[in-house]
Every structure is written in structure tokens, then in C-alpha cells.
């Protein structure tokens, strides 16, 4: 599948996702919202898992891996809707990247990559759904008061 390092870019993008969500978690810790921070830390771990899934696939198919530099994520947010607006926006970009990889794999008749990428296609549906759900909930509760604390507690129960 690899065309001009596209799979290495995919690894980098997943690692950047982890870095971005960890930065958001750090911000929420600073705002005394441990539930939001917990949810984002679980998300960051999931992203590391995504990067490793691509890494291990490349090892299995014998592709050479040359890792790329990871950008610095933003550190300041207009909590809380801003965080989930940025999350949804970011996940949409990742979805586009995955779809581009699927197209490349199809053009190359690369069946192992097509099958591997199907997992990511499904995962991106889930990723966008989760971010949109939290964003819409935040808009509904207007980001203040007891409802925000309740949402914080709900997010704090995420398993991972
Ligand atoms: Fe890896 O799914 Fe989010 O970015």
C-alpha cells in the first residue's frame, strides 16, 4: 500500500491524535474536571493502539518503517465545547486520511491493506459519533452548572 510513506504518515497521524488528546487531558486536569481528563486519556491510549496496529501490519507485510516527526499539539482551549469541536474536526481529518489510504490500496490491488483498513473505516464511524455526542451534549447543557459536573462524572466512567 505504501505510496511515498503514506503508512508512516498514518502512524504519525495516530500518534499525533494521542498527543492531541493527552494535551486536552492536561488542560482538563488544570480545570479540575477529572472526568473529562479521564475520557481524553483513555482516548489517547486508544490512539497509541491505532498507531501500533498500523506499525505491526507493516512489520507483518515486510514494509520498511521510517517514522516521521510528530507536531506539537495546541495547549490552550476554550473549554469545554472547543475541545470537542476540535476533536470532531480532527477525527474528520483522520477519516479522510483513512479513506485516501483505502483508495490507494484499491488502486494497487493490495488486498491485505484493504482488509486491515476496514477496521479503521469502522473505527472512524465510532470516533466521529463519540465526539459528536459529547459536543451536542455540551451545547445542550450550555457548558455550566450541575449538568456539566454530571457529564464530567459520566465521562469519568469510560473504560479503557
Ligand atoms: Fe485513531 O482514531 Fe482517532 O484519531
Short mmCIF file of C-alpha atoms and ligand atoms in Angstrom, two decimals:
data_model
loop_
_atom_site.label_atom_id
_atom_site.label_comp_id
_atom_site.label_asym_id
_atom_site.label_seq_id
_atom_site.Cartn_x
_atom_site.Cartn_y
_atom_site.Cartn_z
CA UNK A 1 0.00 0.00 0.00
CA UNK A 2 2.77 2.38 0.83
CA UNK A 3 2.99 5.30 -1.54
CA UNK A 4 5.51 7.98 -0.57
CA UNK A 5 5.42 6.97 3.07
CA UNK A 6 1.64 7.09 3.40
CA UNK A 7 1.52 4.34 6.02
CA UNK A 8 4.25 6.05 8.05
CA UNK A 9 2.18 9.23 7.81
CA UNK A 10 -0.78 7.24 9.11
CA UNK A 11 1.31 6.07 12.09
CA UNK A 12 2.40 9.65 12.70
CA UNK A 13 -1.20 10.92 12.48
CA UNK A 14 -2.42 8.36 15.01
CA UNK A 15 0.45 9.28 17.35
CA UNK A 16 -0.41 12.94 16.87
CA UNK A 17 -4.02 12.08 17.80
CA UNK A 18 -2.73 10.56 21.06
CA UNK A 19 -0.59 13.64 21.67
CA UNK A 20 -3.51 15.99 20.96
CA UNK A 21 -5.88 14.17 23.32
CA UNK A 22 -3.22 14.00 26.02
CA UNK A 23 -2.75 17.75 25.71
CA UNK A 24 -6.52 18.22 26.03
CA UNK A 25 -6.49 15.91 29.08
CA UNK A 26 -3.75 18.02 30.66
CA UNK A 27 -5.87 21.11 30.07
CA UNK A 28 -8.92 19.48 31.72
CA UNK A 29 -6.82 18.35 34.70
CA UNK A 30 -5.87 22.02 35.11
CA UNK A 31 -9.56 22.97 35.05
CA UNK A 32 -10.41 20.45 37.77
CA UNK A 33 -12.56 18.25 35.54
CA UNK A 34 -11.07 14.80 36.13
CA UNK A 35 -13.85 13.00 34.26
CA UNK A 36 -13.14 14.86 31.01
CA UNK A 37 -9.42 14.31 31.58
CA UNK A 38 -10.00 10.59 32.14
CA UNK A 39 -12.06 10.25 28.95
CA UNK A 40 -9.36 12.02 26.96
CA UNK A 41 -6.55 9.92 28.48
CA UNK A 42 -8.43 6.74 27.55
CA UNK A 43 -8.80 8.19 24.06
CA UNK A 44 -5.07 8.95 23.90
CA UNK A 45 -4.29 5.32 24.80
CA UNK A 46 -6.67 4.10 22.10
CA UNK A 47 -4.81 6.25 19.56
CA UNK A 48 -1.50 4.67 20.56
CA UNK A 49 -3.18 1.32 19.91
CA UNK A 50 -4.22 2.52 16.45
CA UNK A 51 -0.65 3.57 15.65
CA UNK A 52 0.66 0.20 16.80
CA UNK A 53 -1.92 -1.64 14.70
CA UNK A 54 -0.54 0.01 11.56
CA UNK A 55 3.05 -0.46 12.74
CA UNK A 56 2.55 -4.21 13.33
CA UNK A 57 0.79 -4.59 9.99
CA UNK A 58 3.76 -3.00 8.22
CA UNK A 59 6.09 -5.37 10.07
CA UNK A 60 3.93 -8.36 9.06
CA UNK A 61 3.95 -7.43 5.35
CA UNK A 62 7.67 -6.63 5.41
CA UNK A 63 7.48 -2.91 4.69
CA UNK A 64 10.38 -0.77 5.82
CA UNK A 65 9.27 1.68 8.53
CA UNK A 66 10.79 5.15 8.80
CA UNK A 67 8.97 7.11 11.46
CA UNK A 68 8.12 10.76 10.86
CA UNK A 69 8.29 13.75 13.25
CA UNK A 70 5.20 14.46 15.36
CA UNK A 71 3.92 18.05 15.57
CA UNK A 72 3.39 19.86 18.85
CA UNK A 73 -0.33 19.89 19.76
CA UNK A 74 -2.16 23.03 20.95
CA UNK A 75 -2.13 23.54 24.73
CA UNK A 76 -4.88 26.09 25.22
CA UNK A 77 -8.55 25.57 24.59
CA UNK A 78 -11.78 27.45 25.27
CA UNK A 79 -13.13 24.75 27.43
CA UNK A 80 -15.30 22.70 27.07
CA UNK A 81 -17.13 22.75 23.72
CA UNK A 82 -13.95 23.91 21.96
CA UNK A 83 -12.21 20.67 22.93
CA UNK A 84 -14.89 18.51 21.39
CA UNK A 85 -15.28 20.74 18.34
CA UNK A 86 -11.56 20.27 17.75
CA UNK A 87 -11.87 16.55 18.46
CA UNK A 88 -14.64 16.12 15.89
CA UNK A 89 -12.78 18.25 13.34
CA UNK A 90 -9.61 16.20 13.92
CA UNK A 91 -11.42 12.87 13.61
CA UNK A 92 -12.98 14.01 10.33
CA UNK A 93 -9.47 14.67 9.01
CA UNK A 94 -8.37 11.21 10.13
CA UNK A 95 -11.40 9.71 8.38
CA UNK A 96 -10.39 11.44 5.15
CA UNK A 97 -6.84 10.12 5.55
CA UNK A 98 -8.12 6.56 6.09
CA UNK A 99 -10.38 6.83 3.05
CA UNK A 100 -7.44 8.03 0.96
CA UNK A 101 -5.42 5.03 2.12
CA UNK A 102 -8.27 2.72 1.16
CA UNK A 103 -8.34 4.29 -2.31
CA UNK A 104 -4.57 3.84 -2.69
CA UNK A 105 -4.82 0.22 -1.59
CA UNK A 106 -7.65 -0.41 -4.07
CA UNK A 107 -5.67 1.15 -6.91
CA UNK A 108 -2.75 -1.13 -6.05
CA UNK A 109 -4.99 -4.24 -5.69
CA UNK A 110 -3.44 -4.56 -2.25
CA UNK A 111 -5.93 -6.87 -0.53
CA UNK A 112 -4.12 -7.23 2.83
CA UNK A 113 -4.13 -3.44 3.24
CA UNK A 114 -7.77 -3.15 2.18
CA UNK A 115 -8.77 -5.74 4.81
CA UNK A 116 -6.61 -4.11 7.51
CA UNK A 117 -8.05 -0.68 6.72
CA UNK A 118 -11.65 -1.88 7.06
CA UNK A 119 -11.10 -1.94 10.82
CA UNK A 120 -10.13 1.74 10.68
CA UNK A 121 -13.11 2.63 8.48
CA UNK A 122 -15.45 1.21 11.15
CA UNK A 123 -13.45 2.78 13.96
CA UNK A 124 -13.73 6.23 12.38
CA UNK A 125 -17.53 5.96 12.34
CA UNK A 126 -17.34 5.34 16.10
CA UNK A 127 -14.78 8.10 16.69
CA UNK A 128 -16.89 10.75 14.94
CA UNK A 129 -20.05 9.52 16.66
CA UNK A 130 -18.47 9.75 20.15
CA UNK A 131 -17.08 13.26 19.61
CA UNK A 132 -20.37 14.48 18.11
CA UNK A 133 -22.35 13.03 21.02
CA UNK A 134 -20.28 14.83 23.65
CA UNK A 135 -20.26 18.06 21.64
CA UNK A 136 -24.04 18.04 21.24
CA UNK A 137 -24.50 17.27 24.95
CA UNK A 138 -22.24 20.18 25.86
CA UNK A 139 -24.22 22.52 23.61
CA UNK A 140 -27.45 21.34 25.24
CA UNK A 141 -26.29 21.92 28.80
CA UNK A 142 -24.70 25.28 27.90
CA UNK A 143 -21.35 24.33 29.46
CA UNK A 144 -22.14 25.41 33.01
CA UNK A 145 -23.65 24.30 36.28
CA UNK A 146 -24.56 20.91 37.70
CA UNK A 147 -25.16 19.36 34.27
CA UNK A 148 -21.50 19.92 33.40
CA UNK A 149 -20.45 18.16 36.60
CA UNK A 150 -22.78 15.26 35.78
CA UNK A 151 -21.31 14.95 32.30
CA UNK A 152 -17.83 15.04 33.85
CA UNK A 153 -18.83 12.08 36.06
CA UNK A 154 -20.29 10.18 33.12
CA UNK A 155 -17.11 10.64 31.08
CA UNK A 156 -15.07 9.59 34.10
CA UNK A 157 -16.63 6.12 33.89
CA UNK A 158 -15.21 5.35 30.45
CA UNK A 159 -13.43 2.00 30.46
CA UNK A 160 -10.13 1.52 28.75
FE1 LIG B 1 -7.25 6.77 15.54
O1 LIG B 1 -8.97 7.35 15.61
FE2 LIG B 1 -8.99 8.95 16.46
O2 LIG B 1 -7.69 9.84 15.56
#
